Amino acid sequence: MTTTLTRKERLRTLGAIRRLFERGEGGFVYPFRYLLFAEADTEPSVRLLFSVPKRYHKRANKRNLLKRRMREAYRLNKACVGEHSAAIDLALIYSTKEVVSYAQMEKSIRKILAKVGEKV
């Protein structure tokens, strides 16, 4: 498995995002809230949405730093999702005011990906 994060792996369409937020299952692993929507598909894929709300981090440079760290942690650990036969949409929402270390962020993303792998 390659460790790149291509455009196909990002959740971009408004319809898919709306469906994820309306019908997705959620959970919380500090410092992330996550939403998951999976459906059976002939071509397995994982698409992600990374979000850092302006409500908690007013400065764009801080939001960008957190999103960069989130993308990097996912990119290096995306093999944790494992083999599956579904199309998975996943939103990772950073939901705390503190800026946590990269190590803590990576540990949390690993936990989330393990949970996603078990559910699917």
Backbone as XML, in Angstrom:
<?xml version="1.0"?>
<chain id="A" units="angstrom">
  <residue number="1" name="MET">
    <atom name="N" x="0.844" y="-1.178" z="0.000"/>
    <atom name="CA" x="0.000" y="0.000" z="0.000"/>
    <atom name="C" x="0.893" y="1.246" z="0.000"/>
  </residue>
  <residue number="2" name="THR">
    <atom name="N" x="0.571" y="2.163" z="-0.888"/>
    <atom name="CA" x="1.355" y="3.386" z="-0.948"/>
    <atom name="C" x="0.975" y="4.317" z="0.191"/>
  </residue>
  <residue number="3" name="THR">
    <atom name="N" x="1.903" y="5.186" z="0.554"/>
    <atom name="CA" x="1.642" y="6.093" z="1.670"/>
    <atom name="C" x="1.384" y="7.510" z="1.185"/>
  </residue>
  <residue number="4" name="THR">
    <atom name="N" x="0.720" y="7.623" z="0.053"/>
    <atom name="CA" x="0.363" y="8.948" z="-0.435"/>
    <atom name="C" x="-1.095" y="9.236" z="-0.093"/>
  </residue>
  <residue number="5" name="LEU">
    <atom name="N" x="-1.462" y="10.485" z="-0.161"/>
    <atom name="CA" x="-2.846" y="10.881" z="0.071"/>
    <atom name="C" x="-3.319" y="11.596" z="-1.192"/>
  </residue>
  <residue number="6" name="THR">
    <atom name="N" x="-3.907" y="10.817" z="-2.080"/>
    <atom name="CA" x="-4.285" y="11.349" z="-3.388"/>
    <atom name="C" x="-5.609" y="12.099" z="-3.322"/>
  </residue>
  <residue number="7" name="ARG">
    <atom name="N" x="-5.933" y="12.739" z="-4.402"/>
    <atom name="CA" x="-7.184" y="13.489" z="-4.491"/>
    <atom name="C" x="-8.389" y="12.563" z="-4.384"/>
  </residue>
  <residue number="8" name="LYS">
    <atom name="N" x="-8.271" y="11.331" z="-4.887"/>
    <atom name="CA" x="-9.367" y="10.363" z="-4.829"/>
    <atom name="C" x="-9.680" y="9.955" z="-3.392"/>
  </residue>
  <residue number="9" name="GLU">
    <atom name="N" x="-8.719" y="10.116" z="-2.498"/>
    <atom name="CA" x="-8.901" y="9.711" z="-1.100"/>
    <atom name="C" x="-9.499" y="10.815" z="-0.242"/>
  </residue>
  <residue number="10" name="ARG">
    <atom name="N" x="-9.771" y="11.958" z="-0.828"/>
    <atom name="CA" x="-10.354" y="13.063" z="-0.066"/>
    <atom name="C" x="-11.844" y="13.168" z="-0.363"/>
  </residue>
  <residue number="11" name="LEU">
    <atom name="N" x="-12.596" y="13.455" z="0.670"/>
    <atom name="CA" x="-14.041" y="13.607" z="0.537"/>
    <atom name="C" x="-14.314" y="15.052" z="0.139"/>
  </residue>
  <residue number="12" name="ARG">
    <atom name="N" x="-14.812" y="15.263" z="-1.089"/>
    <atom name="CA" x="-14.935" y="16.625" z="-1.597"/>
    <atom name="C" x="-16.348" y="17.025" z="-1.976"/>
  </residue>
  <residue number="13" name="THR">
    <atom name="N" x="-17.163" y="16.104" z="-2.446"/>
    <atom name="CA" x="-18.466" y="16.494" z="-2.982"/>
    <atom name="C" x="-19.437" y="16.846" z="-1.859"/>
  </residue>
  <residue number="14" name="LEU">
    <atom name="N" x="-20.242" y="17.849" z="-2.108"/>
    <atom name="CA" x="-21.199" y="18.335" z="-1.118"/>
    <atom name="C" x="-22.228" y="17.264" z="-0.764"/>
  </residue>
  <residue number="15" name="GLY">
    <atom name="N" x="-22.660" y="16.501" z="-1.749"/>
    <atom name="CA" x="-23.644" y="15.451" z="-1.492"/>
    <atom name="C" x="-23.100" y="14.371" z="-0.566"/>
  </residue>
  <residue number="16" name="ALA">
    <atom name="N" x="-21.863" y="13.964" z="-0.790"/>
    <atom name="CA" x="-21.244" y="12.938" z="0.056"/>
    <atom name="C" x="-21.013" y="13.460" z="1.470"/>
  </residue>
  <residue number="17" name="ILE">
    <atom name="N" x="-20.621" y="14.710" z="1.593"/>
    <atom name="CA" x="-20.401" y="15.309" z="2.909"/>
    <atom name="C" x="-21.723" y="15.419" z="3.658"/>
  </residue>
  <residue number="18" name="ARG">
    <atom name="N" x="-22.764" y="15.849" z="2.964"/>
    <atom name="CA" x="-24.089" y="15.960" z="3.584"/>
    <atom name="C" x="-24.584" y="14.594" z="4.055"/>
  </residue>
  <residue number="19" name="ARG">
    <atom name="N" x="-24.417" y="13.577" z="3.212"/>
    <atom name="CA" x="-24.825" y="12.217" z="3.572"/>
    <atom name="C" x="-24.055" y="11.726" z="4.802"/>
  </residue>
  <residue number="20" name="LEU">
    <atom name="N" x="-22.769" y="12.015" z="4.865"/>
    <atom name="CA" x="-21.938" y="11.609" z="6.001"/>
    <atom name="C" x="-22.433" y="12.247" z="7.289"/>
  </residue>
  <residue number="21" name="PHE">
    <atom name="N" x="-22.731" y="13.537" z="7.262"/>
    <atom name="CA" x="-23.155" y="14.235" z="8.474"/>
    <atom name="C" x="-24.598" y="13.902" z="8.866"/>
  </residue>
  <residue number="22" name="GLU">
    <atom name="N" x="-25.434" y="13.522" z="7.898"/>
    <atom name="CA" x="-26.821" y="13.187" z="8.216"/>
    <atom name="C" x="-26.986" y="11.739" z="8.675"/>
  </residue>
  <residue number="23" name="ARG">
    <atom name="N" x="-26.306" y="10.804" z="8.007"/>
    <atom name="CA" x="-26.540" y="9.390" z="8.286"/>
    <atom name="C" x="-25.345" y="8.654" z="8.863"/>
  </residue>
  <residue number="24" name="GLY">
    <atom name="N" x="-24.243" y="9.343" z="9.108"/>
    <atom name="CA" x="-23.045" y="8.675" z="9.595"/>
    <atom name="C" x="-23.086" y="8.373" z="11.085"/>
  </residue>
  <residue number="25" name="GLU">
    <atom name="N" x="-22.336" y="7.354" z="11.483"/>
    <atom name="CA" x="-22.172" y="7.014" z="12.897"/>
    <atom name="C" x="-20.956" y="7.765" z="13.416"/>
  </residue>
  <residue number="26" name="GLY">
    <atom name="N" x="-21.004" y="8.162" z="14.675"/>
    <atom name="CA" x="-19.919" y="8.952" z="15.202"/>
    <atom name="C" x="-19.331" y="8.404" z="16.480"/>
  </residue>
  <residue number="27" name="GLY">
    <atom name="N" x="-18.276" y="9.053" z="16.891"/>
    <atom name="CA" x="-17.613" y="8.703" z="18.135"/>
    <atom name="C" x="-16.615" y="9.785" z="18.499"/>
  </residue>
  <residue number="28" name="PHE">
    <atom name="N" x="-15.941" y="9.583" z="19.622"/>
    <atom name="CA" x="-14.961" y="10.563" z="20.086"/>
    <atom name="C" x="-13.739" y="9.839" z="20.628"/>
  </residue>
  <residue number="29" name="VAL">
    <atom name="N" x="-12.596" y="10.208" z="20.117"/>
    <atom name="CA" x="-11.300" y="9.773" z="20.650"/>
    <atom name="C" x="-10.484" y="11.055" z="20.769"/>
  </residue>
  <residue number="30" name="TYR">
    <atom name="N" x="-10.127" y="11.415" z="22.002"/>
    <atom name="CA" x="-9.461" y="12.695" z="22.228"/>
    <atom name="C" x="-8.266" y="12.849" z="21.314"/>
  </residue>
  <residue number="31" name="PRO">
    <atom name="N" x="-8.132" y="13.934" z="20.620"/>
    <atom name="CA" x="-8.872" y="15.185" z="20.527"/>
    <atom name="C" x="-9.820" y="15.246" z="19.324"/>
  </residue>
  <residue number="32" name="PHE">
    <atom name="N" x="-10.210" y="14.082" z="18.789"/>
    <atom name="CA" x="-11.015" y="14.065" z="17.572"/>
    <atom name="C" x="-12.428" y="13.570" z="17.812"/>
  </residue>
  <residue number="33" name="ARG">
    <atom name="N" x="-13.354" y="14.166" z="17.082"/>
    <atom name="CA" x="-14.675" y="13.593" z="16.914"/>
    <atom name="C" x="-14.644" y="13.031" z="15.501"/>
  </residue>
  <residue number="34" name="TYR">
    <atom name="N" x="-15.187" y="11.854" z="15.325"/>
    <atom name="CA" x="-15.171" y="11.282" z="13.986"/>
    <atom name="C" x="-16.562" y="10.834" z="13.579"/>
  </residue>
  <residue number="35" name="LEU">
    <atom name="N" x="-16.806" y="10.883" z="12.282"/>
    <atom name="CA" x="-18.052" y="10.410" z="11.686"/>
    <atom name="C" x="-17.690" y="9.388" z="10.619"/>
  </residue>
  <residue number="36" name="LEU">
    <atom name="N" x="-18.463" y="8.325" z="10.563"/>
    <atom name="CA" x="-18.179" y="7.222" z="9.651"/>
    <atom name="C" x="-19.446" y="6.832" z="8.915"/>
  </residue>
  <residue number="37" name="PHE">
    <atom name="N" x="-19.327" y="6.690" z="7.608"/>
    <atom name="CA" x="-20.425" y="6.188" z="6.795"/>
    <atom name="C" x="-19.844" y="5.144" z="5.856"/>
  </residue>
  <residue number="38" name="ALA">
    <atom name="N" x="-20.350" y="3.920" z="5.944"/>
    <atom name="CA" x="-19.851" y="2.832" z="5.091"/>
    <atom name="C" x="-21.013" y="2.187" z="4.362"/>
  </residue>
  <residue number="39" name="GLU">
    <atom name="N" x="-20.777" y="1.843" z="3.114"/>
    <atom name="CA" x="-21.772" y="1.120" z="2.337"/>
    <atom name="C" x="-21.050" y="0.115" z="1.447"/>
  </residue>
  <residue number="40" name="ALA">
    <atom name="N" x="-21.708" y="-1.017" z="1.214"/>
    <atom name="CA" x="-21.118" y="-2.060" z="0.378"/>
    <atom name="C" x="-20.915" y="-1.525" z="-1.033"/>
  </residue>
  <residue number="41" name="ASP">
    <atom name="N" x="-19.770" y="-1.859" z="-1.599"/>
    <atom name="CA" x="-19.447" y="-1.380" z="-2.928"/>
    <atom name="C" x="-18.550" y="-2.404" z="-3.609"/>
  </residue>
  <residue number="42" name="THR">
    <atom name="N" x="-18.553" y="-2.394" z="-4.929"/>
    <atom name="CA" x="-17.706" y="-3.320" z="-5.664"/>
    <atom name="C" x="-16.245" y="-2.895" z="-5.602"/>
  </residue>
  <residue number="43" name="GLU">
    <atom name="N" x="-16.021" y="-1.606" z="-5.498"/>
    <atom name="CA" x="-14.657" y="-1.090" z="-5.424"/>
    <atom name="C" x="-14.411" y="-0.489" z="-4.044"/>
  </residue>
  <residue number="44" name="PRO">
    <atom name="N" x="-13.633" y="-1.165" z="-3.184"/>
    <atom name="CA" x="-13.398" y="-0.649" z="-1.833"/>
    <atom name="C" x="-12.556" y="0.627" z="-1.872"/>
  </residue>
  <residue number="45" name="SER">
    <atom name="N" x="-12.937" y="1.580" z="-1.045"/>
    <atom name="CA" x="-12.194" y="2.835" z="-0.977"/>
    <atom name="C" x="-12.429" y="3.494" z="0.374"/>
  </residue>
  <residue number="46" name="VAL">
    <atom name="N" x="-11.521" y="4.380" z="0.734"/>
    <atom name="CA" x="-11.658" y="5.178" z="1.940"/>
    <atom name="C" x="-11.472" y="6.634" z="1.525"/>
  </residue>
  <residue number="47" name="ARG">
    <atom name="N" x="-12.462" y="7.463" z="1.842"/>
    <atom name="CA" x="-12.366" y="8.895" z="1.557"/>
    <atom name="C" x="-12.459" y="9.658" z="2.867"/>
  </residue>
  <residue number="48" name="LEU">
    <atom name="N" x="-11.598" y="10.662" z="3.034"/>
    <atom name="CA" x="-11.516" y="11.383" z="4.292"/>
    <atom name="C" x="-11.791" y="12.868" z="4.143"/>
  </residue>
  <residue number="49" name="LEU">
    <atom name="N" x="-12.281" y="13.432" z="5.241"/>
    <atom name="CA" x="-12.487" y="14.862" z="5.371"/>
    <atom name="C" x="-11.797" y="15.283" z="6.660"/>
  </residue>
  <residue number="50" name="PHE">
    <atom name="N" x="-10.931" y="16.272" z="6.593"/>
    <atom name="CA" x="-10.230" y="16.786" z="7.769"/>
    <atom name="C" x="-10.785" y="18.170" z="8.075"/>
  </residue>
  <residue number="51" name="SER">
    <atom name="N" x="-11.125" y="18.407" z="9.348"/>
    <atom name="CA" x="-11.722" y="19.679" z="9.707"/>
    <atom name="C" x="-11.192" y="20.170" z="11.042"/>
  </residue>
  <residue number="52" name="VAL">
    <atom name="N" x="-10.884" y="21.467" z="11.080"/>
    <atom name="CA" x="-10.524" y="22.144" z="12.319"/>
    <atom name="C" x="-11.414" y="23.378" z="12.398"/>
  </residue>
  <residue number="53" name="PRO">
    <atom name="N" x="-12.401" y="23.379" z="13.306"/>
    <atom name="CA" x="-13.357" y="24.484" z="13.350"/>
    <atom name="C" x="-12.731" y="25.820" z="13.743"/>
  </residue>
  <residue number="54" name="LYS">
    <atom name="N" x="-13.226" y="26.852" z="13.120"/>
    <atom name="CA" x="-12.798" y="28.213" z="13.412"/>
    <atom name="C" x="-13.225" y="28.618" z="14.825"/>
  </residue>
  <residue number="55" name="ARG">
    <atom name="N" x="-14.220" y="27.943" z="15.342"/>
    <atom name="CA" x="-14.736" y="28.229" z="16.680"/>
    <atom name="C" x="-13.647" y="28.089" z="17.750"/>
  </residue>
  <residue number="56" name="TYR">
    <atom name="N" x="-12.784" y="27.075" z="17.593"/>
    <atom name="CA" x="-11.742" y="26.822" z="18.588"/>
    <atom name="C" x="-10.400" y="27.452" z="18.235"/>
  </residue>
  <residue number="57" name="HIS">
    <atom name="N" x="-10.102" y="27.559" z="16.959"/>
    <atom name="CA" x="-8.811" y="28.095" z="16.525"/>
    <atom name="C" x="-9.059" y="29.204" z="15.510"/>
  </residue>
  <residue number="58" name="LYS">
    <atom name="N" x="-8.961" y="30.430" z="15.971"/>
    <atom name="CA" x="-9.308" y="31.582" z="15.149"/>
    <atom name="C" x="-8.298" y="31.843" z="14.040"/>
  </residue>
  <residue number="59" name="ARG">
    <atom name="N" x="-7.024" y="31.578" z="14.318"/>
    <atom name="CA" x="-5.972" y="31.890" z="13.357"/>
    <atom name="C" x="-5.838" y="30.790" z="12.308"/>
  </residue>
  <residue number="60" name="ALA">
    <atom name="N" x="-5.826" y="31.194" z="11.045"/>
    <atom name="CA" x="-5.751" y="30.231" z="9.942"/>
    <atom name="C" x="-4.460" y="29.425" z="9.967"/>
  </residue>
  <residue number="61" name="ASN">
    <atom name="N" x="-3.357" y="30.061" z="10.395"/>
    <atom name="CA" x="-2.096" y="29.329" z="10.404"/>
    <atom name="C" x="-2.130" y="28.169" z="11.407"/>
  </residue>
  <residue number="62" name="LYS">
    <atom name="N" x="-2.827" y="28.321" z="12.508"/>
    <atom name="CA" x="-2.956" y="27.240" z="13.487"/>
    <atom name="C" x="-3.865" y="26.132" z="12.946"/>
  </residue>
  <residue number="63" name="ARG">
    <atom name="N" x="-4.957" y="26.514" z="12.279"/>
    <atom name="CA" x="-5.845" y="25.512" z="11.678"/>
    <atom name="C" x="-5.102" y="24.713" z="10.609"/>
  </residue>
  <residue number="64" name="ASN">
    <atom name="N" x="-4.320" y="25.407" z="9.797"/>
    <atom name="CA" x="-3.551" y="24.729" z="8.753"/>
    <atom name="C" x="-2.507" y="23.785" z="9.341"/>
  </residue>
  <residue number="65" name="LEU">
    <atom name="N" x="-1.853" y="24.191" z="10.419"/>
    <atom name="CA" x="-0.865" y="23.346" z="11.095"/>
    <atom name="C" x="-1.530" y="22.058" z="11.585"/>
  </residue>
  <residue number="66" name="LEU">
    <atom name="N" x="-2.675" y="22.192" z="12.224"/>
    <atom name="CA" x="-3.377" y="21.021" z="12.748"/>
    <atom name="C" x="-3.847" y="20.098" z="11.622"/>
  </residue>
  <residue number="67" name="LYS">
    <atom name="N" x="-4.365" y="20.668" z="10.534"/>
    <atom name="CA" x="-4.800" y="19.842" z="9.411"/>
    <atom name="C" x="-3.619" y="19.132" z="8.751"/>
  </residue>
  <residue number="68" name="ARG">
    <atom name="N" x="-2.483" y="19.802" z="8.640"/>
    <atom name="CA" x="-1.281" y="19.166" z="8.093"/>
    <atom name="C" x="-0.866" y="17.977" z="8.939"/>
  </residue>
  <residue number="69" name="ARG">
    <atom name="N" x="-0.886" y="18.156" z="10.265"/>
    <atom name="CA" x="-0.528" y="17.063" z="11.170"/>
    <atom name="C" x="-1.516" y="15.906" z="11.055"/>
  </residue>
  <residue number="70" name="MET">
    <atom name="N" x="-2.800" y="16.219" z="10.941"/>
    <atom name="CA" x="-3.822" y="15.184" z="10.809"/>
    <atom name="C" x="-3.617" y="14.381" z="9.519"/>
  </residue>
  <residue number="71" name="ARG">
    <atom name="N" x="-3.387" y="15.077" z="8.418"/>
    <atom name="CA" x="-3.185" y="14.401" z="7.137"/>
    <atom name="C" x="-1.954" y="13.507" z="7.175"/>
  </residue>
  <residue number="72" name="GLU">
    <atom name="N" x="-0.877" y="13.998" z="7.782"/>
    <atom name="CA" x="0.359" y="13.219" z="7.865"/>
    <atom name="C" x="0.172" y="11.977" z="8.729"/>
  </residue>
  <residue number="73" name="ALA">
    <atom name="N" x="-0.501" y="12.120" z="9.850"/>
    <atom name="CA" x="-0.746" y="10.975" z="10.736"/>
    <atom name="C" x="-1.605" y="9.933" z="10.028"/>
  </residue>
  <residue number="74" name="TYR">
    <atom name="N" x="-2.606" y="10.361" z="9.295"/>
    <atom name="CA" x="-3.435" y="9.415" z="8.550"/>
    <atom name="C" x="-2.628" y="8.759" z="7.441"/>
  </residue>
  <residue number="75" name="ARG">
    <atom name="N" x="-1.893" y="9.562" z="6.703"/>
    <atom name="CA" x="-1.137" y="9.058" z="5.556"/>
    <atom name="C" x="-0.194" y="7.935" z="5.969"/>
  </residue>
  <residue number="76" name="LEU">
    <atom name="N" x="0.471" y="8.084" z="7.102"/>
    <atom name="CA" x="1.428" y="7.086" z="7.560"/>
    <atom name="C" x="0.758" y="5.859" z="8.176"/>
  </residue>
  <residue number="77" name="ASN">
    <atom name="N" x="-0.499" y="5.973" z="8.603"/>
    <atom name="CA" x="-1.173" y="4.874" z="9.296"/>
    <atom name="C" x="-2.403" y="4.349" z="8.580"/>
  </residue>
  <residue number="78" name="LYS">
    <atom name="N" x="-2.572" y="4.685" z="7.310"/>
    <atom name="CA" x="-3.797" y="4.279" z="6.627"/>
    <atom name="C" x="-3.873" y="2.775" z="6.379"/>
  </residue>
  <residue number="79" name="ALA">
    <atom name="N" x="-2.789" y="2.065" z="6.522"/>
    <atom name="CA" x="-2.822" y="0.609" z="6.379"/>
    <atom name="C" x="-3.574" y="-0.035" z="7.537"/>
  </residue>
  <residue number="80" name="CYS">
    <atom name="N" x="-3.788" y="0.685" z="8.640"/>
    <atom name="CA" x="-4.515" y="0.152" z="9.800"/>
    <atom name="C" x="-5.974" y="-0.148" z="9.486"/>
  </residue>
  <residue number="81" name="VAL">
    <atom name="N" x="-6.528" y="0.470" z="8.467"/>
    <atom name="CA" x="-7.919" y="0.217" z="8.107"/>
    <atom name="C" x="-8.063" y="-1.216" z="7.609"/>
  </residue>
  <residue number="82" name="GLY">
    <atom name="N" x="-7.025" y="-1.745" z="6.969"/>
    <atom name="CA" x="-7.028" y="-3.143" z="6.553"/>
    <atom name="C" x="-7.854" y="-3.404" z="5.319"/>
  </residue>
  <residue number="83" name="GLU">
    <atom name="N" x="-8.043" y="-4.685" z="5.045"/>
    <atom name="CA" x="-8.821" y="-5.112" z="3.884"/>
    <atom name="C" x="-10.311" y="-5.023" z="4.202"/>
  </residue>
  <residue number="84" name="HIS">
    <atom name="N" x="-11.064" y="-4.491" z="3.285"/>
    <atom name="CA" x="-12.500" y="-4.360" z="3.465"/>
    <atom name="C" x="-13.163" y="-4.380" z="2.092"/>
  </residue>
  <residue number="85" name="SER">
    <atom name="N" x="-14.463" y="-4.535" z="2.089"/>
    <atom name="CA" x="-15.202" y="-4.571" z="0.825"/>
    <atom name="C" x="-16.304" y="-3.518" z="0.831"/>
  </residue>
  <residue number="86" name="ALA">
    <atom name="N" x="-15.957" y="-2.328" z="1.272"/>
    <atom name="CA" x="-16.953" y="-1.261" z="1.369"/>
    <atom name="C" x="-16.336" y="0.068" z="0.964"/>
  </residue>
  <residue number="87" name="ALA">
    <atom name="N" x="-17.215" y="0.986" z="0.632"/>
    <atom name="CA" x="-16.801" y="2.370" z="0.399"/>
    <atom name="C" x="-17.001" y="3.102" z="1.717"/>
  </residue>
  <residue number="88" name="ILE">
    <atom name="N" x="-15.934" y="3.627" z="2.271"/>
    <atom name="CA" x="-15.970" y="4.256" z="3.588"/>
    <atom name="C" x="-15.732" y="5.753" z="3.435"/>
  </residue>
  <residue number="89" name="ASP">
    <atom name="N" x="-16.617" y="6.544" z="4.033"/>
    <atom name="CA" x="-16.420" y="7.983" z="4.144"/>
    <atom name="C" x="-16.163" y="8.276" z="5.611"/>
  </residue>
  <residue number="90" name="LEU">
    <atom name="N" x="-15.124" y="9.050" z="5.897"/>
    <atom name="CA" x="-14.724" y="9.314" z="7.272"/>
    <atom name="C" x="-14.392" y="10.789" z="7.429"/>
  </residue>
  <residue number="91" name="ALA">
    <atom name="N" x="-14.938" y="11.406" z="8.470"/>
    <atom name="CA" x="-14.619" y="12.802" z="8.789"/>
    <atom name="C" x="-13.888" y="12.824" z="10.119"/>
  </residue>
  <residue number="92" name="LEU">
    <atom name="N" x="-12.746" y="13.484" z="10.150"/>
    <atom name="CA" x="-11.999" y="13.692" z="11.391"/>
    <atom name="C" x="-12.104" y="15.166" z="11.744"/>
  </residue>
  <residue number="93" name="ILE">
    <atom name="N" x="-12.717" y="15.448" z="12.882"/>
    <atom name="CA" x="-12.956" y="16.826" z="13.296"/>
    <atom name="C" x="-12.180" y="17.074" z="14.584"/>
  </residue>
  <residue number="94" name="TYR">
    <atom name="N" x="-11.246" y="17.993" z="14.521"/>
    <atom name="CA" x="-10.428" y="18.332" z="15.679"/>
    <atom name="C" x="-11.311" y="19.145" z="16.623"/>
  </residue>
  <residue number="95" name="SER">
    <atom name="N" x="-11.544" y="18.644" z="17.836"/>
    <atom name="CA" x="-12.549" y="19.291" z="18.674"/>
    <atom name="C" x="-12.053" y="19.636" z="20.070"/>
  </residue>
  <residue number="96" name="THR">
    <atom name="N" x="-10.920" y="20.278" z="20.149"/>
    <atom name="CA" x="-10.437" y="20.786" z="21.424"/>
    <atom name="C" x="-9.688" y="22.096" z="21.198"/>
  </residue>
  <residue number="97" name="LYS">
    <atom name="N" x="-9.605" y="22.898" z="22.219"/>
    <atom name="CA" x="-8.943" y="24.196" z="22.095"/>
    <atom name="C" x="-7.434" y="24.089" z="22.175"/>
  </residue>
  <residue number="98" name="GLU">
    <atom name="N" x="-6.928" y="23.030" z="22.812"/>
    <atom name="CA" x="-5.484" y="22.866" z="22.961"/>
    <atom name="C" x="-4.873" y="22.341" z="21.663"/>
  </residue>
  <residue number="99" name="VAL">
    <atom name="N" x="-3.615" y="22.670" z="21.461"/>
    <atom name="CA" x="-2.878" y="22.119" z="20.340"/>
    <atom name="C" x="-2.081" y="20.942" z="20.891"/>
  </residue>
  <residue number="100" name="VAL">
    <atom name="N" x="-2.516" y="19.728" z="20.577"/>
    <atom name="CA" x="-1.843" y="18.549" z="21.107"/>
    <atom name="C" x="-0.647" y="18.204" z="20.236"/>
  </residue>
  <residue number="101" name="SER">
    <atom name="N" x="0.247" y="17.424" z="20.791"/>
    <atom name="CA" x="1.456" y="17.051" z="20.060"/>
    <atom name="C" x="1.124" y="16.100" z="18.916"/>
  </residue>
  <residue number="102" name="TYR">
    <atom name="N" x="2.050" y="16.010" z="17.992"/>
    <atom name="CA" x="1.857" y="15.122" z="16.853"/>
    <atom name="C" x="1.758" y="13.673" z="17.311"/>
  </residue>
  <residue number="103" name="ALA">
    <atom name="N" x="2.548" y="13.293" z="18.312"/>
    <atom name="CA" x="2.525" y="11.911" z="18.811"/>
    <atom name="C" x="1.144" y="11.549" z="19.347"/>
  </residue>
  <residue number="104" name="GLN">
    <atom name="N" x="0.522" y="12.445" z="20.108"/>
    <atom name="CA" x="-0.818" y="12.203" z="20.644"/>
    <atom name="C" x="-1.842" y="12.107" z="19.512"/>
  </residue>
  <residue number="105" name="MET">
    <atom name="N" x="-1.682" y="12.976" z="18.517"/>
    <atom name="CA" x="-2.586" y="12.986" z="17.384"/>
    <atom name="C" x="-2.492" y="11.672" z="16.605"/>
  </residue>
  <residue number="106" name="GLU">
    <atom name="N" x="-1.285" y="11.204" z="16.379"/>
    <atom name="CA" x="-1.077" y="9.966" z="15.637"/>
    <atom name="C" x="-1.653" y="8.766" z="16.393"/>
  </residue>
  <residue number="107" name="LYS">
    <atom name="N" x="-1.471" y="8.755" z="17.696"/>
    <atom name="CA" x="-2.011" y="7.676" z="18.529"/>
    <atom name="C" x="-3.541" y="7.638" z="18.442"/>
  </residue>
  <residue number="108" name="SER">
    <atom name="N" x="-4.172" y="8.794" z="18.489"/>
    <atom name="CA" x="-5.629" y="8.881" z="18.401"/>
    <atom name="C" x="-6.136" y="8.444" z="17.033"/>
  </residue>
  <residue number="109" name="ILE">
    <atom name="N" x="-5.444" y="8.843" z="15.985"/>
    <atom name="CA" x="-5.856" y="8.457" z="14.634"/>
    <atom name="C" x="-5.709" y="6.958" z="14.445"/>
  </residue>
  <residue number="110" name="ARG">
    <atom name="N" x="-4.667" y="6.356" z="15.026"/>
    <atom name="CA" x="-4.527" y="4.900" z="14.967"/>
    <atom name="C" x="-5.717" y="4.208" z="15.623"/>
  </residue>
  <residue number="111" name="LYS">
    <atom name="N" x="-6.154" y="4.730" z="16.787"/>
    <atom name="CA" x="-7.312" y="4.151" z="17.484"/>
    <atom name="C" x="-8.571" y="4.256" z="16.625"/>
  </residue>
  <residue number="112" name="ILE">
    <atom name="N" x="-8.770" y="5.414" z="16.012"/>
    <atom name="CA" x="-9.944" y="5.630" z="15.169"/>
    <atom name="C" x="-9.918" y="4.676" z="13.979"/>
  </residue>
  <residue number="113" name="LEU">
    <atom name="N" x="-8.769" y="4.538" z="13.327"/>
    <atom name="CA" x="-8.671" y="3.657" z="12.167"/>
    <atom name="C" x="-8.878" y="2.201" z="12.561"/>
  </residue>
  <residue number="114" name="ALA">
    <atom name="N" x="-8.421" y="1.815" z="13.747"/>
    <atom name="CA" x="-8.664" y="0.448" z="14.231"/>
    <atom name="C" x="-10.155" y="0.214" z="14.441"/>
  </residue>
  <residue number="115" name="LYS">
    <atom name="N" x="-10.851" y="1.195" z="15.013"/>
    <atom name="CA" x="-12.304" y="1.073" z="15.207"/>
    <atom name="C" x="-13.027" y="0.979" z="13.871"/>
  </residue>
  <residue number="116" name="VAL">
    <atom name="N" x="-12.600" y="1.774" z="12.909"/>
    <atom name="CA" x="-13.207" y="1.746" z="11.582"/>
    <atom name="C" x="-12.983" y="0.372" z="10.944"/>
  </residue>
  <residue number="117" name="GLY">
    <atom name="N" x="-11.780" y="-0.166" z="11.079"/>
    <atom name="CA" x="-11.484" y="-1.483" z="10.539"/>
    <atom name="C" x="-12.345" y="-2.575" z="11.165"/>
  </residue>
  <residue number="118" name="GLU">
    <atom name="N" x="-12.624" y="-2.477" z="12.465"/>
    <atom name="CA" x="-13.473" y="-3.463" z="13.131"/>
    <atom name="C" x="-14.913" y="-3.368" z="12.675"/>
  </residue>
  <residue number="119" name="LYS">
    <atom name="N" x="-15.422" y="-2.131" z="12.510"/>
    <atom name="CA" x="-16.821" y="-1.944" z="12.114"/>
    <atom name="C" x="-17.079" y="-2.424" z="10.703"/>
  </residue>
  <residue number="120" name="VAL">
    <atom name="N" x="-16.095" y="-2.281" z="9.855"/>
    <atom name="CA" x="-16.266" y="-2.656" z="8.449"/>
    <atom name="C" x="-15.738" y="-4.038" z="8.263"/>
  </residue>
</chain>
